[in-house]
mmCIF file of C-alpha atoms in Angstrom:
data_model
loop_
_atom_site.group_PDB
_atom_site.id
_atom_site.type_symbol
_atom_site.label_atom_id
_atom_site.label_comp_id
_atom_site.label_asym_id
_atom_site.label_seq_id
_atom_site.Cartn_x
_atom_site.Cartn_y
_atom_site.Cartn_z
ATOM 1 C CA MET A 1 199.672 28.635 180.711
ATOM 2 C CA SER A 2 199.330 28.011 176.896
ATOM 3 C CA ALA A 3 195.866 27.064 175.649
ATOM 4 C CA ILE A 4 196.978 23.830 174.682
ATOM 5 C CA THR A 5 198.363 23.134 178.121
ATOM 6 C CA GLU A 6 195.416 24.432 179.866
ATOM 7 C CA ALA A 7 193.484 21.826 177.635
ATOM 8 C CA LEU A 8 195.698 18.927 178.960
ATOM 9 C CA ALA A 9 195.240 20.153 182.428
ATOM 10 C CA ARG A 10 191.484 20.167 182.189
ATOM 11 C CA ALA A 11 191.618 16.775 180.558
ATOM 12 C CA THR A 12 193.874 15.350 183.075
ATOM 13 C CA SER A 13 191.757 16.855 186.177
ATOM 14 C CA GLU A 14 188.669 15.294 184.388
ATOM 15 C CA VAL A 15 190.056 11.876 184.014
ATOM 16 C CA LEU A 16 191.652 11.727 187.371
ATOM 17 C CA GLU A 17 188.033 12.935 188.977
ATOM 18 C CA GLU A 18 185.758 10.856 187.033
ATOM 19 C CA ALA A 19 187.605 7.657 186.623
ATOM 20 C CA ALA A 20 189.814 7.298 189.694
ATOM 21 C CA TYR A 21 188.231 9.972 192.335
ATOM 22 C CA VAL A 22 191.298 11.951 192.580
ATOM 23 C CA PHE A 23 190.305 15.766 192.658
ATOM 24 C CA CYS A 24 192.795 18.388 191.927
ATOM 25 C CA CYS A 25 193.171 21.912 190.368
ATOM 26 C CA PRO A 26 195.681 24.140 188.800
ATOM 27 C CA THR A 27 198.340 25.939 190.974
ATOM 28 C CA ASP A 28 200.871 28.473 190.260
ATOM 29 C CA GLU A 29 202.849 27.582 193.556
ATOM 30 C CA PRO A 30 203.127 23.686 193.458
ATOM 31 C CA PRO A 31 204.676 21.830 196.249
ATOM 32 C CA PRO A 32 208.200 20.102 195.584
ATOM 33 C CA PHE A 33 208.439 16.485 194.158
ATOM 34 C CA GLN A 34 209.946 14.277 197.147
ATOM 35 C CA HIS A 35 210.736 10.816 195.462
ATOM 36 C CA GLY A 36 209.410 7.866 193.385
ATOM 37 C CA LEU A 37 208.346 10.048 190.423
ATOM 38 C CA VAL A 38 206.816 8.306 187.148
ATOM 39 C CA GLN A 39 206.761 10.135 183.849
ATOM 40 C CA LEU A 40 203.806 8.937 181.456
ATOM 41 C CA ARG A 41 204.403 9.651 177.852
ATOM 42 C CA VAL A 42 201.950 9.350 174.928
ATOM 43 C CA PRO A 43 203.176 10.465 171.505
ATOM 44 C CA PHE A 44 200.342 11.538 169.178
ATOM 45 C CA HIS A 45 200.120 12.491 165.326
ATOM 46 C CA GLY A 46 197.034 14.720 163.811
ATOM 47 C CA PRO A 47 196.690 18.334 163.487
ATOM 48 C CA MET A 48 199.735 18.598 165.828
ATOM 49 C CA GLN A 49 202.590 16.203 166.317
ATOM 50 C CA GLY A 50 203.412 15.985 169.995
ATOM 51 C CA GLU A 51 203.593 14.304 173.100
ATOM 52 C CA VAL A 52 201.374 14.245 176.171
ATOM 53 C CA VAL A 53 203.507 14.302 179.342
ATOM 54 C CA VAL A 54 202.141 13.641 182.667
ATOM 55 C CA THR A 55 204.802 13.346 185.916
ATOM 56 C CA GLY A 56 203.952 12.785 189.421
ATOM 57 C CA PRO A 57 204.413 10.333 192.322
ATOM 58 C CA ARG A 58 204.334 6.837 191.313
ATOM 59 C CA ALA A 59 202.112 5.679 194.355
ATOM 60 C CA VAL A 60 199.500 8.501 193.469
ATOM 61 C CA LEU A 61 199.065 7.541 189.656
ATOM 62 C CA ARG A 62 199.439 3.849 190.255
ATOM 63 C CA ASP A 63 196.539 4.169 192.685
ATOM 64 C CA ALA A 64 194.683 6.531 190.245
ATOM 65 C CA ALA A 65 195.294 4.037 187.263
ATOM 66 C CA GLU A 66 193.961 0.892 189.623
ATOM 67 C CA HIS A 67 190.658 2.872 190.053
ATOM 68 C CA ALA A 68 190.364 4.109 186.477
ATOM 69 C CA THR A 69 191.162 0.817 185.019
ATOM 70 C CA TRP A 70 189.110 -1.465 187.524
ATOM 71 C CA THR A 71 192.201 -3.772 188.054
ATOM 72 C CA PRO A 72 193.061 -4.537 191.675
ATOM 73 C CA ARG A 73 196.887 -4.427 192.648
ATOM 74 C CA ARG A 74 198.524 -7.588 192.850
ATOM 75 C CA ARG A 75 201.863 -6.400 191.794
ATOM 76 C CA GLU A 76 203.133 -3.032 190.312
ATOM 77 C CA THR A 77 203.126 -2.994 186.511
ATOM 78 C CA ASN A 78 203.423 -0.329 183.920
ATOM 79 C CA GLU A 79 200.256 -1.577 182.074
ATOM 80 C CA GLN A 80 197.956 0.229 184.332
ATOM 81 C CA LEU A 81 199.852 3.471 184.232
ATOM 82 C CA THR A 82 200.017 3.398 180.512
ATOM 83 C CA ALA A 83 196.375 2.694 180.409
ATOM 84 C CA LEU A 84 195.817 5.689 182.566
ATOM 85 C CA ALA A 85 197.958 7.823 180.215
ATOM 86 C CA GLU A 86 195.962 6.877 177.365
ATOM 87 C CA MET A 87 192.848 7.811 178.847
ATOM 88 C CA ILE A 88 194.156 11.258 179.507
ATOM 89 C CA ALA A 89 195.744 11.657 176.141
ATOM 90 C CA ARG A 90 192.463 10.415 174.483
ATOM 91 C CA THR A 91 190.310 12.939 176.634
ATOM 92 C CA PHE A 92 192.780 15.744 175.747
ATOM 93 C CA VAL A 93 192.679 15.102 171.836
ATOM 94 C CA VAL A 94 189.015 14.857 171.781
ATOM 95 C CA SER A 95 188.609 17.819 173.777
ATOM 96 C CA ARG A 96 191.378 19.921 171.776
ATOM 97 C CA TRP A 97 190.325 18.908 168.239
ATOM 98 C CA GLY A 98 187.148 16.875 168.496
ATOM 99 C CA ALA A 99 186.102 13.361 167.922
ATOM 100 C CA ASP A 100 185.978 13.721 164.156
ATOM 101 C CA GLU A 101 189.729 14.633 163.568
ATOM 102 C CA PRO A 102 192.115 12.152 162.737
ATOM 103 C CA VAL A 103 194.581 11.806 165.560
ATOM 104 C CA ARG A 104 196.573 8.702 166.182
ATOM 105 C CA LEU A 105 198.280 7.849 169.396
ATOM 106 C CA GLU A 106 201.131 5.865 169.745
ATOM 107 C CA THR A 107 202.159 3.486 172.533
ATOM 108 C CA PRO A 108 202.314 5.015 176.048
ATOM 109 C CA LEU A 109 205.398 4.837 178.025
ATOM 110 C CA ALA A 110 205.949 5.033 181.879
ATOM 111 C CA LYS A 111 209.173 5.418 183.271
ATOM 112 C CA THR A 112 210.618 6.189 186.689
ATOM 113 C CA ILE A 113 212.503 9.466 186.915
ATOM 114 C CA ASP A 114 214.573 11.396 189.452
ATOM 115 C CA PRO A 115 213.163 14.210 191.192
ATOM 116 C CA THR A 116 216.283 16.218 191.133
ATOM 117 C CA THR A 117 216.899 15.492 187.436
ATOM 118 C CA TYR A 118 213.282 16.502 186.731
ATOM 119 C CA ALA A 119 213.628 19.737 188.350
ATOM 120 C CA ARG A 120 216.665 20.771 186.231
ATOM 121 C CA ARG A 121 214.704 20.134 183.208
ATOM 122 C CA ARG A 122 213.881 22.973 180.490
ATOM 123 C CA GLY A 123 209.985 23.920 179.922
ATOM 124 C CA ARG A 124 207.374 24.988 182.152
ATOM 125 C CA PRO A 125 204.591 22.131 182.599
ATOM 126 C CA ALA A 126 201.220 23.283 184.293
ATOM 127 C CA SER A 127 201.137 22.005 187.708
ATOM 128 C CA LEU A 128 198.028 20.519 189.393
ATOM 129 C CA VAL A 129 197.612 19.851 192.961
ATOM 130 C CA THR A 130 195.208 17.038 194.364
ATOM 131 C CA ASP A 131 192.958 17.664 197.611
ATOM 132 C CA ASP A 132 195.772 15.854 199.581
ATOM 133 C CA GLY A 133 198.636 18.392 198.278
ATOM 134 C CA VAL A 134 200.180 16.013 196.088
ATOM 135 C CA ARG A 135 201.542 17.603 192.926
ATOM 136 C CA ILE A 136 201.111 16.464 189.271
ATOM 137 C CA ASP A 137 202.627 18.055 186.157
ATOM 138 C CA VAL A 138 201.119 18.040 182.780
ATOM 139 C CA GLU A 139 202.618 19.205 179.464
ATOM 140 C CA VAL A 140 202.242 18.963 175.719
ATOM 141 C CA SER A 141 205.484 19.007 173.613
ATOM 142 C CA ALA A 142 204.814 20.131 170.153
ATOM 143 C CA LEU A 143 206.970 18.558 167.591
ATOM 144 C CA ALA A 144 205.809 20.010 164.206
ATOM 145 C CA GLY A 145 202.630 21.414 162.629
ATOM 146 C CA THR A 146 200.851 23.202 165.576
ATOM 147 C CA ARG A 147 197.560 24.698 165.089
#
């Protein structure tokens, strides 16, 4: 696992644990995804241009987002999910480059994805597994100017 992916895995674990009471740890042998996946994406620009990507079961990430944002579930919206994505991205950016480094986050996106399509993608994300045995993948896609 690269240092930057490791930093994102730590940031994701920190946000999920402290804000949503979802405890997770890295794993080299993640369980398979079943269905109902959502992918959260947050593009950023600063010392590195890239995108924070978090993929996991919609139900788990939705519940975590409700706890983290203190909003009750009335109906499912992407607003809570994108707020969670932004919390993870901000924590990652500060842990990686410090609070004084100018890094701009773009609008977070949340989209449903098919587990079969996801399994065929290129790249190797870091996998986290929750205490309940649920897999959450994280990765940073670098666009240019990595340092």
